[in-house]
GROMACS .gro file of C-alpha atoms in nm:
model
  319
    1UNK     CA    1   0.000   0.000   0.000
    2UNK     CA    2   0.136   0.342  -0.098
    3UNK     CA    3  -0.059   0.658  -0.032
    4UNK     CA    4   0.028   1.024   0.024
    5UNK     CA    5  -0.055   1.213   0.339
    6UNK     CA    6  -0.247   1.536   0.296
    7UNK     CA    7  -0.047   1.837   0.178
    8UNK     CA    8   0.172   2.074   0.377
    9UNK     CA    9   0.164   2.434   0.249
   10UNK     CA   10   0.029   2.314  -0.087
   11UNK     CA   11   0.308   2.055  -0.120
   12UNK     CA   12   0.252   1.679  -0.093
   13UNK     CA   13   0.574   1.572   0.074
   14UNK     CA   14   0.506   1.249   0.270
   15UNK     CA   15   0.413   0.911   0.128
   16UNK     CA   16   0.313   0.619   0.350
   17UNK     CA   17   0.438   0.282   0.227
   18UNK     CA   18   0.292  -0.025   0.401
   19UNK     CA   19   0.364  -0.386   0.307
   20UNK     CA   20   0.061  -0.588   0.422
   21UNK     CA   21   0.257  -0.913   0.398
   22UNK     CA   22   0.485  -0.794   0.681
   23UNK     CA   23   0.205  -0.745   0.933
   24UNK     CA   24   0.259  -0.971   1.234
   25UNK     CA   25   0.104  -1.069   1.561
   26UNK     CA   26   0.303  -0.999   1.878
   27UNK     CA   27   0.289  -1.039   2.254
   28UNK     CA   28   0.157  -1.393   2.293
   29UNK     CA   29  -0.150  -1.467   2.502
   30UNK     CA   30  -0.053  -1.228   2.786
   31UNK     CA   31  -0.017  -0.913   2.575
   32UNK     CA   32  -0.146  -0.975   2.222
   33UNK     CA   33  -0.113  -0.709   1.959
   34UNK     CA   34  -0.088  -0.633   1.589
   35UNK     CA   35   0.249  -0.510   1.458
   36UNK     CA   36   0.233  -0.296   1.142
   37UNK     CA   37   0.550  -0.151   0.983
   38UNK     CA   38   0.509   0.177   0.795
   39UNK     CA   39   0.773   0.360   0.591
   40UNK     CA   40   0.738   0.738   0.563
   41UNK     CA   41   0.900   0.855   0.240
   42UNK     CA   42   0.967   1.228   0.287
   43UNK     CA   43   1.070   1.456  -0.002
   44UNK     CA   44   1.036   1.837   0.008
   45UNK     CA   45   1.248   1.992  -0.267
   46UNK     CA   46   1.065   2.327  -0.250
   47UNK     CA   47   1.187   2.431   0.095
   48UNK     CA   48   1.309   2.786   0.154
   49UNK     CA   49   1.673   2.846   0.250
   50UNK     CA   50   1.605   2.912   0.621
   51UNK     CA   51   1.316   2.667   0.655
   52UNK     CA   52   1.297   2.345   0.852
   53UNK     CA   53   1.025   2.084   0.907
   54UNK     CA   54   1.027   1.882   1.231
   55UNK     CA   55   0.819   1.566   1.207
   56UNK     CA   56   0.723   1.497   1.567
   57UNK     CA   57   0.490   1.199   1.597
   58UNK     CA   58   0.259   0.961   1.416
   59UNK     CA   59  -0.072   0.858   1.574
   60UNK     CA   60  -0.277   0.585   1.406
   61UNK     CA   61  -0.615   0.424   1.465
   62UNK     CA   62  -0.720   0.087   1.333
   63UNK     CA   63  -1.077  -0.011   1.267
   64UNK     CA   64  -1.317  -0.176   1.027
   65UNK     CA   65  -1.505   0.005   0.753
   66UNK     CA   66  -1.813   0.192   0.878
   67UNK     CA   67  -1.730   0.126   1.245
   68UNK     CA   68  -1.544   0.282   1.534
   69UNK     CA   69  -1.168   0.212   1.566
   70UNK     CA   70  -1.087  -0.075   1.799
   71UNK     CA   71  -0.719   0.001   1.867
   72UNK     CA   72  -0.466   0.284   1.840
   73UNK     CA   73  -0.087   0.320   1.824
   74UNK     CA   74   0.165   0.602   1.858
   75UNK     CA   75   0.523   0.644   1.736
   76UNK     CA   76   0.760   0.930   1.820
   77UNK     CA   77   0.966   1.059   1.525
   78UNK     CA   78   1.152   1.387   1.601
   79UNK     CA   79   1.297   1.392   1.250
   80UNK     CA   80   1.414   1.732   1.122
   81UNK     CA   81   1.446   1.795   0.749
   82UNK     CA   82   1.616   2.100   0.598
   83UNK     CA   83   1.695   2.221   0.245
   84UNK     CA   84   2.028   2.037   0.270
   85UNK     CA   85   1.859   1.710   0.378
   86UNK     CA   86   1.515   1.737   0.227
   87UNK     CA   87   1.475   1.370   0.134
   88UNK     CA   88   1.466   1.082   0.380
   89UNK     CA   89   1.280   0.763   0.473
   90UNK     CA   90   1.165   0.717   0.830
   91UNK     CA   91   1.050   0.372   0.936
   92UNK     CA   92   0.797   0.344   1.214
   93UNK     CA   93   0.655   0.033   1.375
   94UNK     CA   94   0.299   0.065   1.495
   95UNK     CA   95   0.191  -0.170   1.772
   96UNK     CA   96  -0.186  -0.196   1.812
   97UNK     CA   97  -0.285  -0.364   2.140
   98UNK     CA   98  -0.549  -0.638   2.123
   99UNK     CA   99  -0.711  -0.879   2.365
  100UNK     CA  100  -0.903  -1.206   2.343
  101UNK     CA  101  -1.238  -1.031   2.302
  102UNK     CA  102  -1.116  -0.820   2.010
  103UNK     CA  103  -0.945  -1.117   1.845
  104UNK     CA  104  -1.267  -1.317   1.876
  105UNK     CA  105  -1.460  -1.030   1.719
  106UNK     CA  106  -1.213  -1.004   1.431
  107UNK     CA  107  -1.235  -1.379   1.370
  108UNK     CA  108  -1.613  -1.352   1.357
  109UNK     CA  109  -1.590  -1.071   1.101
  110UNK     CA  110  -1.327  -1.256   0.897
  111UNK     CA  111  -1.533  -1.577   0.882
  112UNK     CA  112  -1.258  -1.778   0.711
  113UNK     CA  113  -1.169  -1.508   0.455
  114UNK     CA  114  -0.925  -1.219   0.421
  115UNK     CA  115  -0.947  -0.943   0.681
  116UNK     CA  116  -0.986  -0.577   0.583
  117UNK     CA  117  -0.886  -0.292   0.815
  118UNK     CA  118  -0.915   0.083   0.785
  119UNK     CA  119  -0.596   0.265   0.890
  120UNK     CA  120  -0.647   0.627   0.995
  121UNK     CA  121  -0.309   0.798   1.051
  122UNK     CA  122  -0.223   1.149   1.170
  123UNK     CA  123   0.126   1.293   1.124
  124UNK     CA  124   0.219   1.600   1.332
  125UNK     CA  125   0.485   1.834   1.187
  126UNK     CA  126   0.618   2.172   1.306
  127UNK     CA  127   0.730   2.428   1.050
  128UNK     CA  128   1.044   2.606   1.175
  129UNK     CA  129   1.257   2.906   1.071
  130UNK     CA  130   1.630   2.935   1.125
  131UNK     CA  131   1.705   3.236   1.347
  132UNK     CA  132   2.085   3.251   1.333
  133UNK     CA  133   2.336   3.248   1.046
  134UNK     CA  134   2.574   2.977   1.159
  135UNK     CA  135   2.918   3.000   1.008
  136UNK     CA  136   3.063   2.654   1.057
  137UNK     CA  137   2.947   2.293   1.093
  138UNK     CA  138   2.993   2.310   1.471
  139UNK     CA  139   2.785   2.623   1.519
  140UNK     CA  140   2.445   2.549   1.675
  141UNK     CA  141   2.122   2.596   1.485
  142UNK     CA  142   1.866   2.809   1.659
  143UNK     CA  143   1.518   2.740   1.531
  144UNK     CA  144   1.205   2.940   1.583
  145UNK     CA  145   0.855   2.791   1.570
  146UNK     CA  146   0.633   2.919   1.289
  147UNK     CA  147   0.336   2.687   1.249
  148UNK     CA  148   0.207   2.339   1.334
  149UNK     CA  149   0.073   2.117   1.058
  150UNK     CA  150  -0.135   1.800   1.089
  151UNK     CA  151  -0.123   1.565   0.791
  152UNK     CA  152  -0.379   1.290   0.739
  153UNK     CA  153  -0.386   0.953   0.570
  154UNK     CA  154  -0.670   0.704   0.547
  155UNK     CA  155  -0.623   0.372   0.371
  156UNK     CA  156  -0.777   0.026   0.362
  157UNK     CA  157  -0.542  -0.259   0.454
  158UNK     CA  158  -0.608  -0.616   0.344
  159UNK     CA  159  -0.442  -0.898   0.536
  160UNK     CA  160  -0.474  -1.224   0.348
  161UNK     CA  161  -0.622  -1.528   0.516
  162UNK     CA  162  -0.291  -1.714   0.497
  163UNK     CA  163  -0.096  -1.426   0.651
  164UNK     CA  164  -0.353  -1.387   0.928
  165UNK     CA  165  -0.352  -1.753   1.032
  166UNK     CA  166   0.025  -1.805   0.999
  167UNK     CA  167   0.178  -1.467   1.097
  168UNK     CA  168  -0.077  -1.308   1.327
  169UNK     CA  169  -0.292  -1.552   1.524
  170UNK     CA  170  -0.012  -1.790   1.636
  171UNK     CA  171   0.193  -1.496   1.768
  172UNK     CA  172  -0.099  -1.377   1.980
  173UNK     CA  173  -0.150  -1.718   2.140
  174UNK     CA  174  -0.497  -1.739   1.992
  175UNK     CA  175  -0.656  -2.076   1.930
  176UNK     CA  176  -0.379  -2.323   1.849
  177UNK     CA  177  -0.544  -2.664   1.807
  178UNK     CA  178  -0.380  -2.998   1.733
  179UNK     CA  179  -0.575  -3.314   1.662
  180UNK     CA  180  -0.468  -3.596   1.895
  181UNK     CA  181  -0.324  -3.910   1.743
  182UNK     CA  182  -0.475  -4.253   1.811
  183UNK     CA  183  -0.180  -4.474   1.911
  184UNK     CA  184  -0.388  -4.773   2.020
  185UNK     CA  185  -0.473  -4.893   1.667
  186UNK     CA  186  -0.290  -4.823   1.338
  187UNK     CA  187  -0.508  -4.622   1.103
  188UNK     CA  188  -0.490  -4.879   0.826
  189UNK     CA  189  -0.634  -5.153   1.049
  190UNK     CA  190  -0.989  -5.021   1.052
  191UNK     CA  191  -1.200  -4.810   0.824
  192UNK     CA  192  -1.368  -4.657   1.128
  193UNK     CA  193  -1.043  -4.504   1.247
  194UNK     CA  194  -0.939  -4.384   0.902
  195UNK     CA  195  -1.277  -4.220   0.837
  196UNK     CA  196  -1.281  -4.046   1.175
  197UNK     CA  197  -0.915  -3.944   1.161
  198UNK     CA  198  -0.953  -3.792   0.813
  199UNK     CA  199  -1.264  -3.603   0.924
  200UNK     CA  200  -1.086  -3.467   1.233
  201UNK     CA  201  -0.787  -3.354   1.024
  202UNK     CA  202  -1.031  -3.167   0.800
  203UNK     CA  203  -1.202  -3.022   1.107
  204UNK     CA  204  -0.868  -2.895   1.238
  205UNK     CA  205  -0.782  -2.735   0.903
  206UNK     CA  206  -1.119  -2.558   0.881
  207UNK     CA  207  -1.078  -2.439   1.238
  208UNK     CA  208  -0.735  -2.299   1.154
  209UNK     CA  209  -0.884  -2.110   0.859
  210UNK     CA  210  -1.154  -1.961   1.081
  211UNK     CA  211  -1.435  -2.166   0.922
  212UNK     CA  212  -1.575  -2.265   1.261
  213UNK     CA  213  -1.916  -2.393   1.151
  214UNK     CA  214  -1.752  -2.616   0.892
  215UNK     CA  215  -1.512  -2.746   1.157
  216UNK     CA  216  -1.802  -2.846   1.382
  217UNK     CA  217  -1.970  -3.011   1.084
  218UNK     CA  218  -1.662  -3.225   1.022
  219UNK     CA  219  -1.666  -3.328   1.388
  220UNK     CA  220  -2.015  -3.463   1.327
  221UNK     CA  221  -1.884  -3.655   1.024
  222UNK     CA  222  -1.607  -3.807   1.239
  223UNK     CA  223  -1.868  -3.967   1.466
  224UNK     CA  224  -2.089  -4.112   1.191
  225UNK     CA  225  -1.910  -4.450   1.161
  226UNK     CA  226  -1.986  -4.525   1.526
  227UNK     CA  227  -2.360  -4.464   1.493
  228UNK     CA  228  -2.638  -4.686   1.363
  229UNK     CA  229  -3.014  -4.635   1.339
  230UNK     CA  230  -3.218  -4.827   1.597
  231UNK     CA  231  -3.596  -4.863   1.580
  232UNK     CA  232  -3.776  -4.751   1.894
  233UNK     CA  233  -4.134  -4.678   1.994
  234UNK     CA  234  -4.229  -4.321   1.918
  235UNK     CA  235  -4.481  -4.308   2.205
  236UNK     CA  236  -4.773  -4.288   1.965
  237UNK     CA  237  -4.803  -4.653   1.873
  238UNK     CA  238  -4.555  -4.629   1.588
  239UNK     CA  239  -4.182  -4.671   1.534
  240UNK     CA  240  -3.903  -4.423   1.479
  241UNK     CA  241  -3.537  -4.464   1.395
  242UNK     CA  242  -3.299  -4.316   1.652
  243UNK     CA  243  -2.922  -4.283   1.597
  244UNK     CA  244  -2.732  -4.472   1.867
  245UNK     CA  245  -2.406  -4.651   1.925
  246UNK     CA  246  -2.404  -5.015   1.820
  247UNK     CA  247  -2.612  -5.200   2.087
  248UNK     CA  248  -2.358  -5.486   2.110
  249UNK     CA  249  -2.113  -5.238   2.261
  250UNK     CA  250  -2.313  -5.248   2.583
  251UNK     CA  251  -2.158  -5.589   2.660
  252UNK     CA  252  -1.803  -5.459   2.648
  253UNK     CA  253  -1.867  -5.114   2.796
  254UNK     CA  254  -2.139  -5.190   3.048
  255UNK     CA  255  -2.474  -5.014   3.052
  256UNK     CA  256  -2.364  -4.702   3.240
  257UNK     CA  257  -2.056  -4.635   3.025
  258UNK     CA  258  -2.246  -4.720   2.708
  259UNK     CA  259  -2.520  -4.470   2.796
  260UNK     CA  260  -2.266  -4.200   2.881
  261UNK     CA  261  -2.074  -4.250   2.557
  262UNK     CA  262  -2.395  -4.266   2.351
  263UNK     CA  263  -2.524  -3.943   2.507
  264UNK     CA  264  -2.189  -3.773   2.451
  265UNK     CA  265  -2.178  -3.878   2.086
  266UNK     CA  266  -2.531  -3.756   2.027
  267UNK     CA  267  -2.459  -3.423   2.196
  268UNK     CA  268  -2.168  -3.355   1.960
  269UNK     CA  269  -2.364  -3.474   1.658
  270UNK     CA  270  -2.652  -3.247   1.756
  271UNK     CA  271  -2.409  -2.953   1.774
  272UNK     CA  272  -2.327  -3.010   1.408
  273UNK     CA  273  -2.690  -2.994   1.294
  274UNK     CA  274  -2.735  -2.614   1.267
  275UNK     CA  275  -2.457  -2.595   1.012
  276UNK     CA  276  -2.662  -2.814   0.776
  277UNK     CA  277  -2.986  -2.617   0.807
  278UNK     CA  278  -2.888  -2.250   0.813
  279UNK     CA  279  -2.640  -2.025   0.627
  280UNK     CA  280  -2.581  -1.812   0.938
  281UNK     CA  281  -2.274  -1.846   1.161
  282UNK     CA  282  -2.339  -2.043   1.480
  283UNK     CA  283  -1.999  -2.109   1.641
  284UNK     CA  284  -1.705  -1.894   1.736
  285UNK     CA  285  -1.339  -1.990   1.780
  286UNK     CA  286  -1.371  -2.111   2.139
  287UNK     CA  287  -1.682  -2.322   2.073
  288UNK     CA  288  -1.526  -2.480   1.765
  289UNK     CA  289  -1.209  -2.560   1.958
  290UNK     CA  290  -1.407  -2.715   2.244
  291UNK     CA  291  -1.616  -2.936   2.015
  292UNK     CA  292  -1.307  -3.046   1.821
  293UNK     CA  293  -1.127  -3.141   2.142
  294UNK     CA  294  -1.430  -3.328   2.281
  295UNK     CA  295  -1.485  -3.515   1.954
  296UNK     CA  296  -1.122  -3.621   1.936
  297UNK     CA  297  -1.132  -3.745   2.294
  298UNK     CA  298  -1.456  -3.941   2.237
  299UNK     CA  299  -1.330  -4.108   1.919
  300UNK     CA  300  -0.999  -4.196   2.083
  301UNK     CA  301  -1.173  -4.339   2.390
  302UNK     CA  302  -1.418  -4.548   2.185
  303UNK     CA  303  -1.146  -4.695   1.964
  304UNK     CA  304  -0.909  -4.775   2.250
  305UNK     CA  305  -1.189  -4.933   2.451
  306UNK     CA  306  -1.358  -5.132   2.174
  307UNK     CA  307  -1.058  -5.220   1.961
  308UNK     CA  308  -1.032  -5.267   1.586
  309UNK     CA  309  -1.242  -5.580   1.574
  310UNK     CA  310  -1.565  -5.381   1.586
  311UNK     CA  311  -1.489  -5.236   1.245
  312UNK     CA  312  -1.687  -4.957   1.085
  313UNK     CA  313  -2.053  -4.923   1.161
  314UNK     CA  314  -2.264  -4.766   0.888
  315UNK     CA  315  -2.599  -4.591   0.913
  316UNK     CA  316  -2.763  -4.915   0.792
  317UNK     CA  317  -2.624  -5.108   1.091
  318UNK     CA  318  -2.375  -5.306   0.878
  319UNK     CA  319  -2.001  -5.318   0.918
   0.00000   0.00000   0.00000
């Protein structure tokens, strides 16, 4: 991004140069923030002989389009330019403080896509006039204040999805999730494990991209091989099919453990239902992470307890 600040005495002399790919997260979980480098390219070839411009400070606000800024940063400059040194580049590093609530809000806005910010920057500069005629390089310069100028820049910044999830979020300690491995049974030994493992890997990837509803949906898919449809009375004299764990598992698990595991599976599967029936967002980063962790634990527990001999259970009740 390159954009000029507003003019100073009819001259446009400062250009802001921002490389969006260099934006980083900082601070970890204790003090998260967004680090944005900005180069100020200064060139004022029309200065008078006794004139000086002192660039004092840069104040910036960061927000979303059509909304109030959510963070601000300040950098001290104190850079003097004169007719002899009228061209320079000053690099400033803006640190915008964040917290978990603001990161969660940004993730909700991003919704698995790129993230667009609005940078509103103010550059304060004092126009000076040289009061003495110094004779040698060691003679001091005595400057008098003439006028204060405030230069403005407003520009949209786009941080790509890949940059956000690899350069920003990990450095703020926000939402690192790793799918647990299943050491009890090699993946190739049972289709149940392979199906569930692949679904959980996909759930983790969607979570990392910020596609939280899709991540929860994949958690539901990971549990499907363990569930079969059982006919039960519907209370009205008829029958209805209810998804449950394979009834034969009661022998190995015992009734109490079987009921607990069945209820837990159904609770996670139910959490994945809204994603299939509505285009609206239902889950945030924390909820997606919780469901992914619970699903992984349930699948791991079931496979370690039941072993590979149970095989894959389909919705038709067949292995």
